[in-house]
Short mmCIF file of C-alpha atoms in Angstrom, two decimals:
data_model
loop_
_atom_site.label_atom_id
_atom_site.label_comp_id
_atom_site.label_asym_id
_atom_site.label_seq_id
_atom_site.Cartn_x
_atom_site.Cartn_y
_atom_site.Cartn_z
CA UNK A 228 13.22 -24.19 9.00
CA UNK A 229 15.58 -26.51 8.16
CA UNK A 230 19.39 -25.81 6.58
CA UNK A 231 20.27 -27.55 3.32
CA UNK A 232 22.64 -29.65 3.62
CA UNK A 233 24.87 -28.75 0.72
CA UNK A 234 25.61 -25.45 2.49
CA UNK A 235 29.45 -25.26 3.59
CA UNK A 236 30.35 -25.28 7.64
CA UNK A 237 31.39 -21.39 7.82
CA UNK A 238 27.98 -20.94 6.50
CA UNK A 239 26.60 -23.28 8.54
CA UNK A 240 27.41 -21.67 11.60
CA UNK A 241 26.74 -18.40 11.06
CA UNK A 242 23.03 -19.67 9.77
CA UNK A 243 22.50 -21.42 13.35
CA UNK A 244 23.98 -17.76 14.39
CA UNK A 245 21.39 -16.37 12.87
CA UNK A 246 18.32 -18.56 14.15
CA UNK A 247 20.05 -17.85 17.56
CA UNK A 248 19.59 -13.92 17.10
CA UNK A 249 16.06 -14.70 15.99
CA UNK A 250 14.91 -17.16 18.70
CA UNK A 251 15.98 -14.53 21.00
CA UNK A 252 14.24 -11.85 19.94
CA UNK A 253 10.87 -13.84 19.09
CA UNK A 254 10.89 -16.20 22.45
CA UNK A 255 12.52 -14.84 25.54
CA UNK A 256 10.04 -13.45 28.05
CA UNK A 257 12.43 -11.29 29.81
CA UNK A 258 12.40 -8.33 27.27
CA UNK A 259 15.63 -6.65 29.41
CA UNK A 260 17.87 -9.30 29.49
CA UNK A 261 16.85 -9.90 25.01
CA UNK A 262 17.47 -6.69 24.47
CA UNK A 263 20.85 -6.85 26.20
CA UNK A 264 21.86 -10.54 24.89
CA UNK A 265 21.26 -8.84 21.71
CA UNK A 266 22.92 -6.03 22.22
CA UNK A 267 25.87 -7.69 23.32
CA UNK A 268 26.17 -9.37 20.35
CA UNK A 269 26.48 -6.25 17.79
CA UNK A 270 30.54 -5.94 19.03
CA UNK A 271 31.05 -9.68 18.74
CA UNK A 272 29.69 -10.10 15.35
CA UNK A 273 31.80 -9.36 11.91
CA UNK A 274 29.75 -10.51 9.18
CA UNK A 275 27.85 -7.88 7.74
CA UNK A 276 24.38 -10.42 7.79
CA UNK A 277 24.44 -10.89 11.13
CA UNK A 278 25.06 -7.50 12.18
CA UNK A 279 22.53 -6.41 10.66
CA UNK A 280 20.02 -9.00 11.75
CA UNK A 281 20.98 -7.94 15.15
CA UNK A 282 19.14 -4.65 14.47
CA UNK A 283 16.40 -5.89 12.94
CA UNK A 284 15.71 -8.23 15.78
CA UNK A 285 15.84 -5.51 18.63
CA UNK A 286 13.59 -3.53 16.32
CA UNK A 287 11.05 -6.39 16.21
CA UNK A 288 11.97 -6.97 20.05
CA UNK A 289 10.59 -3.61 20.98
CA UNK A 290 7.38 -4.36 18.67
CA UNK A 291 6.72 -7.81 20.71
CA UNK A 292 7.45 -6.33 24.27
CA UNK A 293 6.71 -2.60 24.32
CA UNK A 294 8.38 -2.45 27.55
CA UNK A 295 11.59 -2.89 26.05
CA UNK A 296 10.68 -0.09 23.30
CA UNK A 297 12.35 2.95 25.14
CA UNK A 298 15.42 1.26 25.56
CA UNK A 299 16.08 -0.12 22.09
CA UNK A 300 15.13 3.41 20.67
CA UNK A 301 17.87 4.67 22.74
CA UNK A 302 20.39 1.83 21.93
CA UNK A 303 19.05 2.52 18.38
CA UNK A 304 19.78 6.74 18.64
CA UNK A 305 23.23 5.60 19.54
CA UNK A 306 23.73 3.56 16.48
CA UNK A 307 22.85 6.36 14.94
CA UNK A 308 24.22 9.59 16.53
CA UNK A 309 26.88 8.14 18.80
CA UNK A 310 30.66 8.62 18.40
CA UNK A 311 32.18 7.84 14.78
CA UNK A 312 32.05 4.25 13.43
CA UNK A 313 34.59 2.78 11.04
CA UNK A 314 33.30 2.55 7.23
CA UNK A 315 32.21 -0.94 7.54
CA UNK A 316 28.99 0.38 10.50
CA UNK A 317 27.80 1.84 7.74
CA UNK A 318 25.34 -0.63 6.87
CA UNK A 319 24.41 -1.20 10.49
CA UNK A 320 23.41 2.78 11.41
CA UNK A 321 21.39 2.44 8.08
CA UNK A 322 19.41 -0.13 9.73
CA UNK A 323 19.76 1.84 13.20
CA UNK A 324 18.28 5.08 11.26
CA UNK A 325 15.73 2.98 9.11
CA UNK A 326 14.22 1.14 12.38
CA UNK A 327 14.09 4.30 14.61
CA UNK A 328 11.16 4.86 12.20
CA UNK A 329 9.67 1.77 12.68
CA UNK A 330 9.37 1.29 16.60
CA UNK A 331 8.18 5.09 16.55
CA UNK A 332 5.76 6.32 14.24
CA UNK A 333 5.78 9.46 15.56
CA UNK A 334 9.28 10.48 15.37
CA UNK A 335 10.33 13.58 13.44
CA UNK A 336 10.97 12.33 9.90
CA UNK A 337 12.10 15.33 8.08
CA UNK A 338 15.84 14.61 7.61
CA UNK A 339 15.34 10.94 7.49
CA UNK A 340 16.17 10.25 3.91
CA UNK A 341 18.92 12.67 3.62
CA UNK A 342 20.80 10.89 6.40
CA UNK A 343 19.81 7.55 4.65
CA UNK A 344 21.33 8.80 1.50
CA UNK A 345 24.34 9.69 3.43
CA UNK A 346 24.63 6.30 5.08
CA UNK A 347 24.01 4.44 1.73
CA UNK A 348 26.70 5.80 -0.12
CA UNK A 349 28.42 5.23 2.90
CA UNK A 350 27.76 1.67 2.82
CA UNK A 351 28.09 1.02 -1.10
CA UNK A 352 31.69 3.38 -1.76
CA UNK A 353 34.21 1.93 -3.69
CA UNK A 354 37.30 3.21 -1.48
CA UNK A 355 40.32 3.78 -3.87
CA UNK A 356 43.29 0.76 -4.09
CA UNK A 357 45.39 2.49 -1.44
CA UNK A 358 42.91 2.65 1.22
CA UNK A 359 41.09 -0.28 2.94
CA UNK A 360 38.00 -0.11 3.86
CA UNK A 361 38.15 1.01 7.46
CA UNK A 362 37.50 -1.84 10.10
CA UNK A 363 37.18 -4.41 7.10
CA UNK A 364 39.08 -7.28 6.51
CA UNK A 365 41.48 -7.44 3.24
CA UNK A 366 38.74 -6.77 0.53
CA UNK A 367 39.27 -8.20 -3.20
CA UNK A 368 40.03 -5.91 -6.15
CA UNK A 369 37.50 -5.38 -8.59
CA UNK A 370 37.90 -3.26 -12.33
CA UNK A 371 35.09 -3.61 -13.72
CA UNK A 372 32.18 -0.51 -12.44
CA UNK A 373 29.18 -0.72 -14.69
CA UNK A 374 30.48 -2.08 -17.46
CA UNK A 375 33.48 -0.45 -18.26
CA UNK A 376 37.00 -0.29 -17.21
CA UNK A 377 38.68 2.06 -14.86
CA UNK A 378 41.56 2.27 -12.41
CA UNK A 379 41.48 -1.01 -9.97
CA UNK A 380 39.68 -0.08 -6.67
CA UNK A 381 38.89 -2.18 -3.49
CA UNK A 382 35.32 -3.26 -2.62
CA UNK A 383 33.65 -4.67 0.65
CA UNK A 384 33.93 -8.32 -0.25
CA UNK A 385 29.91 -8.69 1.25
CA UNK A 386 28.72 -5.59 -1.35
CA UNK A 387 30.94 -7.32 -4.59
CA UNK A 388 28.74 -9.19 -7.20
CA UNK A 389 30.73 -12.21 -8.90
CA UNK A 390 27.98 -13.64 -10.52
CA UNK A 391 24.55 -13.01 -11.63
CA UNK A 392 21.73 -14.72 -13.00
CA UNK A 393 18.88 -13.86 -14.61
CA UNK A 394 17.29 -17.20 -13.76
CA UNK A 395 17.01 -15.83 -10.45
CA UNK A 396 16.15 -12.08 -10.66
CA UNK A 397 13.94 -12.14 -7.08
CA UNK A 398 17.01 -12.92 -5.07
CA UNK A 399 18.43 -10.19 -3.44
CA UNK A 400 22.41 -9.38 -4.25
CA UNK A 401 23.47 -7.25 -1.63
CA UNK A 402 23.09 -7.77 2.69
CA UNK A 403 21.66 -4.01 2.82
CA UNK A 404 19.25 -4.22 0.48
CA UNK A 405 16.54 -5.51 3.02
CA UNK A 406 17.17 -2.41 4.89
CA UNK A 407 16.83 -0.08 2.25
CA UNK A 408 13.32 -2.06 1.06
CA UNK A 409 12.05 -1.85 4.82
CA UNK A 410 13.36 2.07 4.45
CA UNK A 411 10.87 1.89 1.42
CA UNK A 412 8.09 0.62 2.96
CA UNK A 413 8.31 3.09 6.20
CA UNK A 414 7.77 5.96 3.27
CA UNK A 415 5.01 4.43 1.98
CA UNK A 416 3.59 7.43 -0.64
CA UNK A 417 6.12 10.04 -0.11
CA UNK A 418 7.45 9.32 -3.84
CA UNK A 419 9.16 12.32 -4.00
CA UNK A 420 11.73 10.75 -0.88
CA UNK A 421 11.30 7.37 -2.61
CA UNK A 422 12.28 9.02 -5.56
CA UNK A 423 15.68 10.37 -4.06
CA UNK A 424 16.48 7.34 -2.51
CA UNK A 425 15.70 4.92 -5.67
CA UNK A 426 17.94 7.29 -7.90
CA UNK A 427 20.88 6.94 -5.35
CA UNK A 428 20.64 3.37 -5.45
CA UNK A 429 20.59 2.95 -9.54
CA UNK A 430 23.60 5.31 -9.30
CA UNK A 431 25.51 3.55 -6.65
CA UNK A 432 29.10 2.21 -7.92
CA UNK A 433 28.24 -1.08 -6.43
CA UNK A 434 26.77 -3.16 -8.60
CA UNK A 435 24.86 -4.97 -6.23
CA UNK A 436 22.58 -2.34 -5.00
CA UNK A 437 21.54 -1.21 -8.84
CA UNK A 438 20.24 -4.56 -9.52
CA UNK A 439 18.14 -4.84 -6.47
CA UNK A 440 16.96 -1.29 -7.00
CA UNK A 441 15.93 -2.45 -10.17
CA UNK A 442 13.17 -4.63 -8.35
CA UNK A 443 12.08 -2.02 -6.03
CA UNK A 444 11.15 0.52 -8.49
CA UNK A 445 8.59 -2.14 -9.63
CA UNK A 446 7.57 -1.69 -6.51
CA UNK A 447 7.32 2.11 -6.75
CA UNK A 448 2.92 3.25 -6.77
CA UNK A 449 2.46 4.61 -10.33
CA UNK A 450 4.05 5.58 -13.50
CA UNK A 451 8.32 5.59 -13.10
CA UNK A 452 9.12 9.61 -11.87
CA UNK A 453 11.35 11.03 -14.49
CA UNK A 454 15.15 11.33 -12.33
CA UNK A 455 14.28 7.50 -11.71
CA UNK A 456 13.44 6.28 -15.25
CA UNK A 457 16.59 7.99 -16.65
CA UNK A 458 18.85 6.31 -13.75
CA UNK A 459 17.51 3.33 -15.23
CA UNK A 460 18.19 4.06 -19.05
CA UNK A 461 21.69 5.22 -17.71
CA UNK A 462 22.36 1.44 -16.65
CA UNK A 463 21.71 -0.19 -20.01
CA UNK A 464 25.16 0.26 -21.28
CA UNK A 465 25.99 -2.26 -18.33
CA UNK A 466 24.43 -5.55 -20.58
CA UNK A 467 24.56 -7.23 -17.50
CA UNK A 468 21.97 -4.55 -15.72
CA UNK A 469 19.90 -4.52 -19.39
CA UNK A 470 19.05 -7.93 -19.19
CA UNK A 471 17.23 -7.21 -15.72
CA UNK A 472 15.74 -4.01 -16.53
CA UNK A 473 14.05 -5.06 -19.27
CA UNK A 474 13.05 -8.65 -18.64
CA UNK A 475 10.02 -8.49 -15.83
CA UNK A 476 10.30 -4.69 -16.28
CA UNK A 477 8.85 -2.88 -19.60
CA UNK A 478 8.12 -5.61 -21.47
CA UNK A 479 4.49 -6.82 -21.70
CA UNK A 480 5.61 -10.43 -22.26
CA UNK A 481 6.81 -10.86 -19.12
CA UNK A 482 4.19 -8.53 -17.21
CA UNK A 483 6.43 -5.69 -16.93
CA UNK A 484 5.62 -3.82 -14.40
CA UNK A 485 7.58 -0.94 -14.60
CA UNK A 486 4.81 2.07 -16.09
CA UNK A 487 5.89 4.89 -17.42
CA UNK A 488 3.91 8.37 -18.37
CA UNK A 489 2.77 8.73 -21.66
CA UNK A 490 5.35 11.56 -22.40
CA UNK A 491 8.04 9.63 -21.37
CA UNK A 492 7.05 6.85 -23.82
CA UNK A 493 9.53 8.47 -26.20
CA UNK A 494 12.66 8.93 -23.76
CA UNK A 495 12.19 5.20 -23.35
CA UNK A 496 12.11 3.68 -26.74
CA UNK A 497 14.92 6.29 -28.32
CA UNK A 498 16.96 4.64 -25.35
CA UNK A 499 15.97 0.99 -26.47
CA UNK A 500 16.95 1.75 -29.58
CA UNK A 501 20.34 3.61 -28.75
CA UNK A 502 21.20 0.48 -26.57
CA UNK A 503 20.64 -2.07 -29.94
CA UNK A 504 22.12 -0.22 -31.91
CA UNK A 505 25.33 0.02 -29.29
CA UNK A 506 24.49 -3.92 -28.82
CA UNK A 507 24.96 -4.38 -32.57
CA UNK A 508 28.31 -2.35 -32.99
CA UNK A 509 29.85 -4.71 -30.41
CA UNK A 510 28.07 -8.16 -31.37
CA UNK A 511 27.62 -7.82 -34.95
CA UNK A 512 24.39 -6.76 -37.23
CA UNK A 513 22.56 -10.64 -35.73
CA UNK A 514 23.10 -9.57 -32.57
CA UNK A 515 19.37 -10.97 -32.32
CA UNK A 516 21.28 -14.47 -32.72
CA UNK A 517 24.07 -14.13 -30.81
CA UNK A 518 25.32 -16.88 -28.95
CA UNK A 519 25.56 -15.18 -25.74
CA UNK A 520 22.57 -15.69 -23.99
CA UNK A 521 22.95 -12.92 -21.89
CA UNK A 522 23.33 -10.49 -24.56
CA UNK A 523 20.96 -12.12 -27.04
CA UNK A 524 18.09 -11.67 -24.26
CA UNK A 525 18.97 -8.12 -23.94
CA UNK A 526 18.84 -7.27 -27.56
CA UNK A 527 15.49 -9.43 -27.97
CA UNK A 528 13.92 -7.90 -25.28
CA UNK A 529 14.58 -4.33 -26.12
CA UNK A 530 12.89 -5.53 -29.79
CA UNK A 531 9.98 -7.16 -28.30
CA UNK A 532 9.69 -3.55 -26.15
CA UNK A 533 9.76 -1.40 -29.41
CA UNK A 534 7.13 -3.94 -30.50
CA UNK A 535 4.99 -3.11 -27.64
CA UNK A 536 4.80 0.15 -28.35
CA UNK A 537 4.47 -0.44 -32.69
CA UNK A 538 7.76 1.22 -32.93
CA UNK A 539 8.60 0.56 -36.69
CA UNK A 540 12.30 0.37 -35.57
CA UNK A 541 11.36 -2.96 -34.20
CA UNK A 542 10.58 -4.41 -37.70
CA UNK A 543 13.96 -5.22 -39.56
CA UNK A 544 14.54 -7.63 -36.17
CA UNK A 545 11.26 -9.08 -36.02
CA UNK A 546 11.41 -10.07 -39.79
CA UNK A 547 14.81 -10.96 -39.38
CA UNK A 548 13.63 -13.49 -36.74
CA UNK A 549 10.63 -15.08 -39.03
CA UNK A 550 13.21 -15.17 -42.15
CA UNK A 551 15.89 -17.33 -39.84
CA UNK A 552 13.68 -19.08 -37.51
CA UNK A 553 15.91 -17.54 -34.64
CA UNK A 554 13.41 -17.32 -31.53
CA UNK A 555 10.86 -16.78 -33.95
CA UNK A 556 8.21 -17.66 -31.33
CA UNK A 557 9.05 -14.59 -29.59
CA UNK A 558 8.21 -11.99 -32.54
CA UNK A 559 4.89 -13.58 -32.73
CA UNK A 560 3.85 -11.49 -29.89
CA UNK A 561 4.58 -8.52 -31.30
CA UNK A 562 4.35 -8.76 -35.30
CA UNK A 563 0.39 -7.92 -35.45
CA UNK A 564 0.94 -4.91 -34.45
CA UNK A 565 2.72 -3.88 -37.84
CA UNK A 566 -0.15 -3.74 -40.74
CA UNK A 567 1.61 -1.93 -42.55
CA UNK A 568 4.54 -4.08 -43.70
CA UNK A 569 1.60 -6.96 -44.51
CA UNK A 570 2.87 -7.57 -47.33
CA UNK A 571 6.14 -8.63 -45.86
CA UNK A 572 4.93 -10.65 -43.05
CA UNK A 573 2.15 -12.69 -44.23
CA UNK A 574 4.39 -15.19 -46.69
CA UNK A 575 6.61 -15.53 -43.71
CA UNK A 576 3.45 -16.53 -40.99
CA UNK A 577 2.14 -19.03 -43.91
CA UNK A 578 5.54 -20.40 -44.17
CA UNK A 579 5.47 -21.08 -40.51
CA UNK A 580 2.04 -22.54 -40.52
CA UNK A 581 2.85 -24.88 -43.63
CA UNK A 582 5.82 -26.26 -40.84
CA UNK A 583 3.79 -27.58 -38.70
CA UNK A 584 2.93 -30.97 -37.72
CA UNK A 585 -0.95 -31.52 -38.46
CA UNK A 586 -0.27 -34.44 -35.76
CA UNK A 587 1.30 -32.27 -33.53
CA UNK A 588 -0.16 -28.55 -34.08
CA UNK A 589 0.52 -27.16 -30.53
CA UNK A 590 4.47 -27.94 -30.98
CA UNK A 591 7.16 -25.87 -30.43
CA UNK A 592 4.91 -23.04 -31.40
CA UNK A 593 0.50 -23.58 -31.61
CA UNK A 594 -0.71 -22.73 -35.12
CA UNK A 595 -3.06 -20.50 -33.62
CA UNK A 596 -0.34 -18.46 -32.47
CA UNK A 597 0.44 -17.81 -36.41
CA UNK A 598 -3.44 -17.50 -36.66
CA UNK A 599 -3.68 -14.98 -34.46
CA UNK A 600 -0.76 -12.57 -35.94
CA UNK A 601 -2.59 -13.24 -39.00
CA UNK A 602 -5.91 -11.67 -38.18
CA UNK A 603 -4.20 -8.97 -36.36
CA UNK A 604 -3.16 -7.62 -39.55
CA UNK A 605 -6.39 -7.39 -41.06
CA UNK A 606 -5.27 -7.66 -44.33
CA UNK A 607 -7.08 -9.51 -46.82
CA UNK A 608 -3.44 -11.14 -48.27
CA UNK A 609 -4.04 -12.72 -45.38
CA UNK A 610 -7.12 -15.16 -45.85
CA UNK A 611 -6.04 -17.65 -48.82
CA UNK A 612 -2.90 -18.69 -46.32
CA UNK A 613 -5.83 -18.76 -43.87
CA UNK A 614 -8.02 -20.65 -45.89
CA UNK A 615 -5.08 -23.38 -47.10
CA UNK A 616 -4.95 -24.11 -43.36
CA UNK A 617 -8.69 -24.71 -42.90
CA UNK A 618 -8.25 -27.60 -46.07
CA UNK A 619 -5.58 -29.88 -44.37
CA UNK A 620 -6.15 -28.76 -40.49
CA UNK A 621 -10.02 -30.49 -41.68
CA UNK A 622 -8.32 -33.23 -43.51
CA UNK A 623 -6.29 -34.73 -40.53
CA UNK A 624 -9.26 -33.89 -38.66
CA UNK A 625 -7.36 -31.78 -35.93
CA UNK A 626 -10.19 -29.99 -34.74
CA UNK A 627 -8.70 -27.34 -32.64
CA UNK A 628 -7.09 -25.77 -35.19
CA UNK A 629 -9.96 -26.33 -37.09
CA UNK A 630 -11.82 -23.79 -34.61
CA UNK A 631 -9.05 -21.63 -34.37
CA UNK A 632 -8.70 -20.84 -38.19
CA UNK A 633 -13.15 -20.94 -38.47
CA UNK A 634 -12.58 -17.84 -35.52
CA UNK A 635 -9.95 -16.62 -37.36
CA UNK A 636 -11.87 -16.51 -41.08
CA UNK A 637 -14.77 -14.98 -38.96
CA UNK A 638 -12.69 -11.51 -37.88
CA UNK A 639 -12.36 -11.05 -41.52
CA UNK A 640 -15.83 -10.83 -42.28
CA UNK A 641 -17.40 -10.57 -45.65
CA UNK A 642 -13.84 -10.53 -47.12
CA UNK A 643 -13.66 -14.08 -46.35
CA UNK A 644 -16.50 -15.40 -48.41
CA UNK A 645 -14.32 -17.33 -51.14
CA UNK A 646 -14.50 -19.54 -47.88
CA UNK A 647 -17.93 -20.55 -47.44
CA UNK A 648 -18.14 -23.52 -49.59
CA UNK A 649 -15.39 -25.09 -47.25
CA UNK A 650 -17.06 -23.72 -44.09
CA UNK A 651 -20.68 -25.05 -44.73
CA UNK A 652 -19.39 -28.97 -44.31
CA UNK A 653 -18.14 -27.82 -41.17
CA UNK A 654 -21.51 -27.28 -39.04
CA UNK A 655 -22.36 -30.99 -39.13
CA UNK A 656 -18.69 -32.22 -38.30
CA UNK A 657 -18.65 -34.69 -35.51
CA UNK A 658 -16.86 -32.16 -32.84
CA UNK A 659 -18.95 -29.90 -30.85
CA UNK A 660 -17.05 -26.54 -30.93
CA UNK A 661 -16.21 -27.25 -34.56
CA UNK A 662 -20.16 -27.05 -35.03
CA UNK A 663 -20.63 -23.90 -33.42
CA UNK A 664 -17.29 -21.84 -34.82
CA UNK A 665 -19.08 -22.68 -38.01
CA UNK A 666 -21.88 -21.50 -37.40
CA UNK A 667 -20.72 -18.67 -36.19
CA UNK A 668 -18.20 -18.23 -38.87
CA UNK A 669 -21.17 -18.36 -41.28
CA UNK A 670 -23.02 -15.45 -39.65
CA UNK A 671 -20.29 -13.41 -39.74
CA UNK A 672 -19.06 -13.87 -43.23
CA UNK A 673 -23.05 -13.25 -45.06
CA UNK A 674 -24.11 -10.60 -42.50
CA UNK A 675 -25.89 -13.04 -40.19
CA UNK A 676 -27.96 -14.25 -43.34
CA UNK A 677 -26.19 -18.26 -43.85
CA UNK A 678 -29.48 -20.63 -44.34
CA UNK A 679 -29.55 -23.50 -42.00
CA UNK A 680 -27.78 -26.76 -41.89
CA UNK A 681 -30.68 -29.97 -41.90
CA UNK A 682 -29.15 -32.25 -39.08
CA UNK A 683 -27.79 -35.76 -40.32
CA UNK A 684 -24.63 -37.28 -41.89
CA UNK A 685 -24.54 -34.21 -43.77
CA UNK A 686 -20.51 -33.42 -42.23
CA UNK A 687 -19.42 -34.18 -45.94
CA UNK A 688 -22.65 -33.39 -47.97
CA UNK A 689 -22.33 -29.77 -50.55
CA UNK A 690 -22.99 -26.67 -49.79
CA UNK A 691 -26.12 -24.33 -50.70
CA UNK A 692 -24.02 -21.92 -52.26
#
């Protein structure tokens, strides 16, 4: 693999470091003299990385060479149970603990996650200003613990989080956070351990670990356990942790894949709409417009989650959003799910449709996007805005939207009929699947009982009706 080359020399090194460790443990025969090169180099090591990739690669040593297995576990039980470490090990008998599991499936697991607990606090403590952190170099001040202010404390410089971005949510922001997913992995269904050791991580004062905790309870097998969704919900006052959480987690939009139990469903959007309203106290009633992105995603995304669900606190925003044009592609998703304020939302969707380019009707947002909020709400205030679209989407001849609003007419049924004398034209115009959404259309609006078209130059001739 090769090393970009924008990458600075210290971190240059210790990535040809790191390949070294690796080629070691994946290439040399002689299992007893890799397990001791390795070994060897735990000592001589002070990055936190490479420590730890030091343990992994023994661990994967004893998996390539079983020979070597007995005495890695014991270099491993060492790690684990030898004589006190400084602070900054840590990290390193988490991996040590994690990996005993690994090479030995059949090793007495009963007090592994308490210990792992143990070690991850351990690993992720925010010592107070007049202490260093034991066998750690000068480590940087930080104020700022989950979003709000307390007493200045010192934090491992390798656990601190200076910057993060959304843009990249499947990085990984802390060294130890492979450990504790291979920690996940080696428990496999035991949710209730998984469960301990996910709500110790989302409650960790480094901020670090709660964002990649974040992605691992995706990765948790069924609906979110209860101690573990409300560790979440505890981290949206932190807008920086919100953004996360909600993007890629409960939002449908963006796949969310973090399920919850149908009687949680109500913990979940009372805490949405707790974190709004806290969003709008500090960012103003448009907080739905803000200019911070950050923020503004938060906020939209907690909306578009309430949406999901047809919470009617959702609505005020969503409107909001179609009155200003704010984002308004984003409350498309979710506005056909409110029938109920029809009346309301219908001469905003025609407003949008009349905006668009008939030479351009995909751009910025498809009129069958509009179309489709419209037949969502099943109201018949719906079809003359429907209808005006057929007249000038068939003038300009742009026949996809042509088919869109004929599919769209059709869901409404015999409601629609004030139609049919435009329709009927329709199912001898020159494009194929505007022939056959016509047809179709025509079924569905007389009950399956529209007489035939004749076949000819009849795209323009009058209707039977």
């Amino acid at each position: 693999m090769r090393m970009p080359s924008s990458v600075t020399r210290p971190t240059r090194i210790r990535w040809c470091a790191a390949r070294r460790f690796e080629a070691v443990g994946l290439f040399l025969a002689d299992g007893a003299r890799a397990a001791r090169v390795l070994a060897e180099r735990l000592p001589a090591e002070d990055g936190i990385v490479e420590r730890l990739l030091v343990v992994r690669t023994l661990a994967r040593l004893a998996v390539r060479l079983p020979e070597t297995g007995t005495t890695v576990a014991t270099w491993l039980d060492e790690l684990v149970d030898g004589p006190e470490r400084p602070h900054s090990d840590a990290p390193v008998r988490l991996s040590a603990l994690t990996h005993q599991v690994l090479i030995n499936s059949t090793r007495d697991t009963a007090d592994l996650v308490p210990r792992a607990l143990t070690l991850l606090r351990e690993s992720t403590v925010t010592p107070t200003a007049e202490k260093l952190c034991d066998g750690c170099r000068r480590c940087q001040s930080s104020s700022h613990v989950r979003g709000r202010e307390v007493a200045p404390t010192v934090r491992p410089v390798h656990l601190a989080v200076d910057r993060f971005d959304p843009d990249y949510l499947w990085e990984e922001h802390s060294p130890i956070s492979s450990v504790v997913r291979t920690l996940h992995t080696a428990l496999g269904d035991r949710i209730a351990d998984r469960t301990a050791l996910l709500v110790a991580q989302l409650t960790s004062p480094d901020a670090a670990t709660r964002y990649d905790a974040i992605a691992m309870a995706k990765d948790l097998p069924g609906p979110l356990p209860r101690p573990v969704l409300t560790s979440l919900l505890g981290l949206l006052p932190d807008d920086w942790a919100a953004a996360r959480i909600i993007q890629g987690g409960f939002s449908q939009w963006w796949g969310g894949r973090l399920t919850i139990a149908p009687e949680d469903t109500g913990l979940l959007l009372d805490a949405l709409d707790d974190h709004m309203a806290t969003l709008r106290t500090a960012y103003g009633p448009d907080v739905w417009a803000t200019d911070n992105p950050l923020i503004r995603e938060a906020y939209q995304e907690a909306v578009m989650t309430l949406a999901d669900h047809r919470d009617p606190r959702a609505l005020p925003d969503l409107i909001r959003s179609l009155e200003t044009r704010v984002d308004d592609w984003r409350v498309l998703y979710g506005v056909g799910g409110y029938p109920q304020a029809a009346d309301r939302l219908v001469p905003l969707l025609a407003t949008g449709l009349r905006l668009i380019d008939p030479d351009h009707p995909h751009a910025p947002i498809p009129a069958s996007l509009y179309l489709s909020c419209l037949t969502e709400l099943k109201d018949p205030i719906a079809i003359p805005v429907v209808t005006n679209t057929l007249t000038w989407a068939d003038q300009h001849q742009s026949w996809t939207v042509v088919t869109d609003v004929l599919n769209a007419l059709a869901t409404f049924g015999l409601d629609a009929q004030p139609a049919l004398a435009l329709i009927h034209p329709l199912t001898n115009a020159p494009d194929d699947a505007v022939r056959a959404a016509a047809r179709a259309t025509l079924d569905a609006l007389t009950d399956g009982q529209a007489p035939q078209s004749k076949p000819g130059n009849g795209y323009a001739q009058e209707p039977p009706y």
